[in-house]
Structures are given as structure tokens and as C-alpha cells.
Coordinates of C-alpha atoms and ligand atoms in Angstrom, one line a residue:
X5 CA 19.9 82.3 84.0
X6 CA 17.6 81.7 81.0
X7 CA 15.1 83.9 80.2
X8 CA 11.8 82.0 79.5
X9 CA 12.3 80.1 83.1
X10 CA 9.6 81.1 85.1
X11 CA 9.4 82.9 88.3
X12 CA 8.4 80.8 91.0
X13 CA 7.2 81.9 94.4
X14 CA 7.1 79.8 97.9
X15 CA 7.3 81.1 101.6
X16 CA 6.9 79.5 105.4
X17 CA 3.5 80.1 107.3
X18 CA 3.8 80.1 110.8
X19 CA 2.9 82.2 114.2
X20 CA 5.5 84.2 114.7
X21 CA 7.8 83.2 111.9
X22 CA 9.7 86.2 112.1
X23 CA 12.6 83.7 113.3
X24 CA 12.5 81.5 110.5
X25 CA 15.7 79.8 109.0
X26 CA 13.4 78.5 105.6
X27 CA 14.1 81.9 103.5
X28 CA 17.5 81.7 104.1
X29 CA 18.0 78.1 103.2
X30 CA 15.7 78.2 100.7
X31 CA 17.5 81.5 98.9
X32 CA 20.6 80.0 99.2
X33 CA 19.8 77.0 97.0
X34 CA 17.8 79.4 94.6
X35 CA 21.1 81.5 94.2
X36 CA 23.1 78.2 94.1
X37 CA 21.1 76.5 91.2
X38 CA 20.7 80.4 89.3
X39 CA 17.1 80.0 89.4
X40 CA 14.6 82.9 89.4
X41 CA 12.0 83.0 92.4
X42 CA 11.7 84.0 96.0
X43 CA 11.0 82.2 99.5
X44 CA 9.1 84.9 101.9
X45 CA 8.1 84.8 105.2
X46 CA 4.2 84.7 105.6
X47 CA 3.2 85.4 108.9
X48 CA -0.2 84.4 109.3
X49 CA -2.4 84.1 112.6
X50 CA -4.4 81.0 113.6
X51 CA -8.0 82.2 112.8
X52 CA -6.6 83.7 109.1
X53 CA -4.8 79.8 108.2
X54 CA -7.4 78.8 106.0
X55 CA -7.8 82.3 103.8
X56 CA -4.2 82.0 104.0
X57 CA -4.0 78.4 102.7
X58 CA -7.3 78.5 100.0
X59 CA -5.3 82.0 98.5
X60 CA -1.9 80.2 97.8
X61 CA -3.2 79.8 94.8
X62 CA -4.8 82.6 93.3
X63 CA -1.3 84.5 94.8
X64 CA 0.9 81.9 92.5
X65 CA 2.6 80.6 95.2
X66 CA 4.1 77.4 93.8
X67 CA 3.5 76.0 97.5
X68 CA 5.1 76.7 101.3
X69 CA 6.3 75.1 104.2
X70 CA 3.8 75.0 107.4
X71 CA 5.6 75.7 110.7
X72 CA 4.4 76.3 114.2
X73 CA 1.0 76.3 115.3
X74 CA 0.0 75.3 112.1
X75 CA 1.4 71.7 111.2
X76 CA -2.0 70.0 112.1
X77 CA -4.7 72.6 111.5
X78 CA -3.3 73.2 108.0
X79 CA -4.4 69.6 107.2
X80 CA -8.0 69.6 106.3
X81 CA -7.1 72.5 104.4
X82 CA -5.2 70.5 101.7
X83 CA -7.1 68.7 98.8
X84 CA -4.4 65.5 99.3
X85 CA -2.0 64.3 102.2
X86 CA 0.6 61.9 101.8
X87 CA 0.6 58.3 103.4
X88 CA 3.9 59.5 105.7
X89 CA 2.3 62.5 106.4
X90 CA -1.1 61.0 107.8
X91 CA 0.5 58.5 110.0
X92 CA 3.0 61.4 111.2
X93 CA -0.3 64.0 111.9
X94 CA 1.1 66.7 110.8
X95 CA 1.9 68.6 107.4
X96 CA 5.1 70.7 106.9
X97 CA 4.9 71.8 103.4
X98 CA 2.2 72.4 100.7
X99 CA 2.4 71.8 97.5
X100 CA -0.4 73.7 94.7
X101 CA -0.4 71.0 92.1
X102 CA -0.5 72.0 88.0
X103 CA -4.8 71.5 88.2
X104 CA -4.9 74.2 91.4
X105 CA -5.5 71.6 94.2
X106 CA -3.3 71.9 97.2
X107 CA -1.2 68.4 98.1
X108 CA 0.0 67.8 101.7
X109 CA 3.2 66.7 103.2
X110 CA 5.7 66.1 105.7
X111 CA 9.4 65.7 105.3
X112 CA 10.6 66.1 109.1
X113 CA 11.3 62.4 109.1
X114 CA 12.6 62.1 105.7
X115 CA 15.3 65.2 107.0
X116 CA 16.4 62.8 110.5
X117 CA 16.9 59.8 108.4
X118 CA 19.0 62.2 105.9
X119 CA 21.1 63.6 109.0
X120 CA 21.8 60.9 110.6
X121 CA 23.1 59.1 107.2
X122 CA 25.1 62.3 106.3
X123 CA 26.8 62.1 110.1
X124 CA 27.0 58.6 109.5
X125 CA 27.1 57.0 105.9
X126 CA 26.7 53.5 106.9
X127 CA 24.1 53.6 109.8
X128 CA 21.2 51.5 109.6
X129 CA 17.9 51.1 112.0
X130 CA 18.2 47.5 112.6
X131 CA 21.2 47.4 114.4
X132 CA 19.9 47.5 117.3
X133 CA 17.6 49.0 120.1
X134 CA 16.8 52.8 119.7
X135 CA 16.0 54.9 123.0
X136 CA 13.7 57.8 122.0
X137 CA 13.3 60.5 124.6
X138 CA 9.8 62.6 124.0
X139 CA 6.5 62.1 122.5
X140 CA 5.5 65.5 121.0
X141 CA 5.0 66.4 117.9
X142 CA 8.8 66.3 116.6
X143 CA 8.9 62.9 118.0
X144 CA 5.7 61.5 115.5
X145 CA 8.0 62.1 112.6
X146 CA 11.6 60.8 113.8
X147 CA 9.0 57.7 114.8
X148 CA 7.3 56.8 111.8
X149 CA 10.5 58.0 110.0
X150 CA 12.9 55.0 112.8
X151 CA 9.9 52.6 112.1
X152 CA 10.0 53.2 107.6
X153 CA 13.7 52.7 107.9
X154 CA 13.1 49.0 109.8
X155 CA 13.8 49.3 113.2
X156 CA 13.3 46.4 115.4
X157 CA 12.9 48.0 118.9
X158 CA 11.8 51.0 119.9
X159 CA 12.1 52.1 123.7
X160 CA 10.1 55.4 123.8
X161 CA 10.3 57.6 127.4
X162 CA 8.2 60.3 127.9
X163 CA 7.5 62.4 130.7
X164 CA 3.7 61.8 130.2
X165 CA 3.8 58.0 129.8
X166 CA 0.2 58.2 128.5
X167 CA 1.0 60.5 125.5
X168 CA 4.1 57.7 124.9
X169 CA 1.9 54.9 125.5
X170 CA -0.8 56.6 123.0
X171 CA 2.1 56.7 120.2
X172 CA 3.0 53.2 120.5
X173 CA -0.5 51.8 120.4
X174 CA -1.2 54.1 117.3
X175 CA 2.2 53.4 115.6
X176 CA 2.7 50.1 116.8
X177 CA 5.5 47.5 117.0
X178 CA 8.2 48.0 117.7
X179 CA 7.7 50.8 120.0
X180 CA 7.2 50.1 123.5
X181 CA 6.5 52.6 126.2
X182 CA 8.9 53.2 128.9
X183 CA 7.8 55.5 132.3
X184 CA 10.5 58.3 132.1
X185 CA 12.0 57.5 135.6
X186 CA 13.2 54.5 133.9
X187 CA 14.9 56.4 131.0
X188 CA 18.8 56.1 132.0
X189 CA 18.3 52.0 132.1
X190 CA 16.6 51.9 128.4
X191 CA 20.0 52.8 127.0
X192 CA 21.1 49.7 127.9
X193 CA 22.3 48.1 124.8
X194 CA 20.8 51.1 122.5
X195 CA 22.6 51.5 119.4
X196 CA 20.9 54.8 118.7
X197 CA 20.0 57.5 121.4
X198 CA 17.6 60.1 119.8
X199 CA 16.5 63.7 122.4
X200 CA 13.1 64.6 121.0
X201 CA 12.0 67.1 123.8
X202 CA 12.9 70.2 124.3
X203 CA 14.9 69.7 126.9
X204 CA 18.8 71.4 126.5
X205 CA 17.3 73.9 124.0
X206 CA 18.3 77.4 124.6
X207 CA 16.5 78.8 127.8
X208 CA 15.2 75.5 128.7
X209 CA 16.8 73.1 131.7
X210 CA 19.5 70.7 130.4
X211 CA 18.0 66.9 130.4
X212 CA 18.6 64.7 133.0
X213 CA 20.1 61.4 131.8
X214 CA 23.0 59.2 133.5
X215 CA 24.4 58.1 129.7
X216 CA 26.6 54.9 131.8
X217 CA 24.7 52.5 130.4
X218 CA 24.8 53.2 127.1
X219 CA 27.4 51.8 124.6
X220 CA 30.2 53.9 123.8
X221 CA 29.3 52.9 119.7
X222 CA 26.0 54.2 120.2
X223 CA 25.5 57.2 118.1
X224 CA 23.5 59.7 120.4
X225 CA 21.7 62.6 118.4
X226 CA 19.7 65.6 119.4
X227 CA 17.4 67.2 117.1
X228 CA 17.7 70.8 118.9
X229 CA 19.7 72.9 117.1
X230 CA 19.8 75.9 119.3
X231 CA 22.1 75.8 121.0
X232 CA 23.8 73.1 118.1
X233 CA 25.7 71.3 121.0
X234 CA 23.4 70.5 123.6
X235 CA 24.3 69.7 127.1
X236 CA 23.3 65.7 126.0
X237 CA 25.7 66.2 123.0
X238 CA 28.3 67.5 125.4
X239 CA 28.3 64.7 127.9
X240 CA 28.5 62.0 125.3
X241 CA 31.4 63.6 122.9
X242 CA 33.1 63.7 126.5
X243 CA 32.5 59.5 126.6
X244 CA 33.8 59.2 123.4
X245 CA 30.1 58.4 121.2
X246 CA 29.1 59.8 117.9
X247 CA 26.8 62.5 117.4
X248 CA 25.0 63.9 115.4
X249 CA 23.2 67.9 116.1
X250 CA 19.6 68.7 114.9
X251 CA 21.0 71.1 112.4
X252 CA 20.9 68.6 109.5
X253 CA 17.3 67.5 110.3
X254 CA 16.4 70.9 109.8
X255 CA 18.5 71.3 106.4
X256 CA 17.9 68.2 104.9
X257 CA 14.0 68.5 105.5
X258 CA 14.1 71.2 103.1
X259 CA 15.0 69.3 100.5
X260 CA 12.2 67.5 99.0
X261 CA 10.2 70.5 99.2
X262 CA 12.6 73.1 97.2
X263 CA 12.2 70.0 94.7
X264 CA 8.7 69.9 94.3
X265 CA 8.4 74.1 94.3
X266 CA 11.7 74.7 91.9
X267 CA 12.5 71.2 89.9
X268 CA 16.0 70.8 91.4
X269 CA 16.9 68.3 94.4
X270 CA 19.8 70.6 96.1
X271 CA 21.8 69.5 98.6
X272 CA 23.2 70.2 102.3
X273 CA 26.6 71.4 101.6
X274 CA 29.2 72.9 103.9
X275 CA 28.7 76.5 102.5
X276 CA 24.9 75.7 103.2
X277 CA 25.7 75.0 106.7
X278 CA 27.9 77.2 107.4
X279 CA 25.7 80.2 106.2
X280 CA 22.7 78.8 108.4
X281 CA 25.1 78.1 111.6
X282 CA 25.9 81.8 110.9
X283 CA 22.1 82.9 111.7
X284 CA 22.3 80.5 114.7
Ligands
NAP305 P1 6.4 69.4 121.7 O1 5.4 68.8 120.8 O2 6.0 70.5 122.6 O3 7.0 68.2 122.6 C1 7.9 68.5 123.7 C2 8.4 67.2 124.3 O4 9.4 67.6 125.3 C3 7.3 66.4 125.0 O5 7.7 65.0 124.8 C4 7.4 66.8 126.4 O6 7.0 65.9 127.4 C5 8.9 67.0 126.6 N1 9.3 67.9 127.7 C6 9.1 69.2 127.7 N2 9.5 69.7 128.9 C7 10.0 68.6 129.7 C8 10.5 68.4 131.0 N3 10.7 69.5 131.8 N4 10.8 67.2 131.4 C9 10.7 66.1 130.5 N5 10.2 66.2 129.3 C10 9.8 67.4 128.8 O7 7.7 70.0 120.9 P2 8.2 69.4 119.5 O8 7.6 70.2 118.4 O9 8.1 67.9 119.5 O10 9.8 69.9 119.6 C11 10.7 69.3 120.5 C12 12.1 69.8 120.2 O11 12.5 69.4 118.9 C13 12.2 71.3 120.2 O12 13.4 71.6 120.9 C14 12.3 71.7 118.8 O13 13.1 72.9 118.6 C15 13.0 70.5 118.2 N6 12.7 70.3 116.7 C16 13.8 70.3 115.9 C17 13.6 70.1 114.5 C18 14.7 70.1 113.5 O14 14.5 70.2 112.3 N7 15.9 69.8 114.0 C19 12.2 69.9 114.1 C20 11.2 70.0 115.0 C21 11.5 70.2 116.3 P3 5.4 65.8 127.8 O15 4.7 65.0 126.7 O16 5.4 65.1 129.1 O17 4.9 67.2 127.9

């Protein structure tokens, strides 16, 4: 480690963030790439976000990552936001620039992409339909993220057809809203099958989905990563589909910020994922 390199300093803001994976993703690649710094926790409630945000700064925080509740109130708070980052509507990571202002982004869809190309080298998004289950928040990134990477036809089933219906006309083609009791025929033909809600996640109901229509060459992924094999992932190993867990969404997001705090791209290795499965 050479001595004149400086310290640098970056952390997570959320409510709670006690539970946080970041600091030990982010530590790992610090120790990895023998650079000095740290990656704290910063637990900071609603009404103290913008203190919190205006002092990054004057702390010497080379930037953070913005987690729950604070994805879309941090936004006015930043100086810039990035194109991908206003059409997704939310921030994930702040960066304080070398003239003190405070730069906005979001690299949720930039980590699905990442995942799904890791799982699957060759996969493309214009190989046919995708099915997206879930219009929340998670969903806006995989979304803009499906639509960047050229895909032609997006089915997207919600539970509240109006919040899927809202995403379509705001993103546009190629989504298309489908009414969620309609959700097991809009596999039909789907090359890609994508879980956005929350359903399977630990403590919540498994989702209902009758996977016969879908293609057995469709890869199926689910961006939960608690438990890492959801129910969904269950049922279609069992048929004989790829998948692909929502561990390396949450990894490979990472990346792009520990670039813009430390100077170095890392990467999602084994050891990496083997250490985070560990805090699973
Ligand atoms: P969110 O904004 O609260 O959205 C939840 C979604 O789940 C909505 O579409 C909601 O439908 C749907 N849903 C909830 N309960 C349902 C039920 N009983 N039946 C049918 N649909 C139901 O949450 P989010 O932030 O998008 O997160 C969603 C999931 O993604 C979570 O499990 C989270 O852990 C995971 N996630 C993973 C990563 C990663 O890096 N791998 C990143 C972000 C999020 P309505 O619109 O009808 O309420």
C-alpha cells in the first residue's frame, strides 16, 4: 500500500441500515485492491436526510450509496442526476464531485443487466418477449435497465394494474400492461421471466405462478436474494430453465460506485460471493 494514497471515506444511508450487505462488499474490494479507506454504515432518519446529505461534504465522504426510504427523497438533494437515474426515479449512490457539488445516480439496472450476463454470457434482450412480475420501485430500474439493453416486448403484471399501466405509459414501448390474473398466460413464449415483487422473499407468501407455459430455454430470474433460491427459482430448476438469483444484482450494482469513490472497477468474484452468501 503506498503511502501518499489518500484515505477515502464512503458509507450507505438508509432507515434502518443496520442490515446492510454495502460495508461488507464494499471492504472486501478495499482489502482486495490494498487501498486505504473505509465504507460505514450511516443510519440516518427521514426528517435528518438532507443535513445528512448537504454534510457529506464537509465530513469528506468521497460519496455513499442511498438505500431504503431514501432512494427518491435524496434526489432534490443532489446538485446533478444522471439521465438513467431520472427516468428510473430514484438515486442509489452519491457521488461529491472534485468542486464540492453532490452528483446523483442509479446503478440498480446497470447491476441486473450485469447478473444476468455473468449467469449467462451470451444473453441478449431482443430475443424475445420478457414477462416482468411487479411495478414497484425495483421494478423502474430492471425496466429502464430491459428497455436500454433493446428489448422488443415487454409484458409487465402487476397486482395494481394501474401502477403497471402508469410505468408503461411513462416508460413506453415496448411495455405493455397485463392485469395480474392474466400473469401465468404472459409467459407464453417469454424468453426471459423476471420476479420483481417481493413475493418468495423471506417471511413473505411464495408467488403464485403456473410456469407450463413458459419455454423450458427461458431463463427465469428473481431479484430476491433472501432466501437466494426462491420458491419461483425452485419450481423452474425442477423444469429444467436457467436461473439466475438476485444476489448478483445486488453485487454487481456496487460496482460502478466503488469506481467513482476509490478509482478501481472491482469485480464480482467467487470469494466476493461467497463471503456475502456467508452474511446471508
Ligand atoms: P416495492 O416498491 O414495495 O414493490 C413491491 C412489489 O411487489 C409491487 O409490485 C407489489 O404490487 C408487489 N407485491 C407485494 N405484495 C404482493 C402480493 N401479495 N401479491 C402480488 N404482488 C405483490 O418493493 P421493491 O423495492 O420494488 O422491492 C421488491 C423486491 O425486490 C424485494 O424483495 C427486494 O428485496 C428486491 N430487491 C432486490 C434488489 C437486488 O439488488 N437484488 C434490489 C432492490 C430490490 P403492488 O404494486 O400491487 O403493491
Amino acid at each position: 500500500m503506498a503511502n501518499d494514497q489518500p484515505f477515502i471515506l464512503a458509507g450507505v444511508m438508509g432507515w434502518p441500515v443496520a442490515h446492510s450487505r454495502s460495508p461488507a462488499l464494499h471492504t472486501h474490494w478495499i482489502r482486495e485492491h490494498g487501498l486505504k479507506g473505509s465504507y460505514v454504515l450511516l443510519p440516518v432518519a427521514p426528517d435528518l436526510l438532507g443535513d445528512a446529505v448537504r454534510g457529506l461534504r464537509a465530513l469528506g465522504f468521497a460519496g455513499c450509496n442511498i438505500t431504503i426510504p431514501h432512494k427518491v427523497a435524496a434526489m432534490p438533494l443532489v446538485d446533478h442526476i444522471d439521465p438513467v437515474a431520472q427516468r428510473i426515479g430514484a438515486i442509489n449512490t452519491i457521488v461529491v464531485n472534485k468542486d464540492g457539488s453532490l452528483s446523483g445516480y442509479n446503478h440498480d439496472g446497470f447491476g441486473y443487466i450485469q447478473s444476468l450476463l455473468q449467469a449467462q454470457p451470451g444473453w441478449r434482450a431482443d430475443t424475445g418477449p420478457i414477462t416482468v412480475l411487479g411495478a414497484g420501485g425495483a421494478a423502474r430500474a430492471v425496466l429502464v435497465a430491459l428497455i436500454d439493453q433493446g428489448a422488443t416486448e415487454i409484458r409487465l403484471c402487476n397486482r395494481s394494474l394501474d401502477k403497471a399501466q402508469a410505468l408503461a405509459d411513462e416508460l413506453g414501448a415496448p411495455i405493455r400492461a397485463v392485469p395480474w390474473s392474466q400473469r401465468h398466460e404472459a409467459l407464453r413464449g417469454a424468453a426471459l421471466l423476471v420476479n420483481t415483487t417481493s413475493l418468495g422473499m423471506k417471511g413473505q407468501d411464495p408467488l403464485d405462478l403456473a410456469l407450463d407455459p413458459l419455454p423450458v430455454t427461458a431463463l427465469v430470474s428473481d431479484i430476491i436474494y433472501v432466501p437466494m433460491q426462491t420458491p419461483l427459482l425452485a419450481q423452474a430448476l425442477a423444469r429444467g430453465n436457467p436461473v439466475v438469483n438476485g444476489l448478483g444484482m445486488l453485487l454487481h450494482q456496487a460496482r460502478p460506485a466503488f469506481a467513482s469513490w476509490f478509482g478501481v472497477m472491482p469485480e464480482v468474484t467467487p470469494s466476493l460471493r461467497h463471503a456475502i452468501e456467508a452474511t446471508l
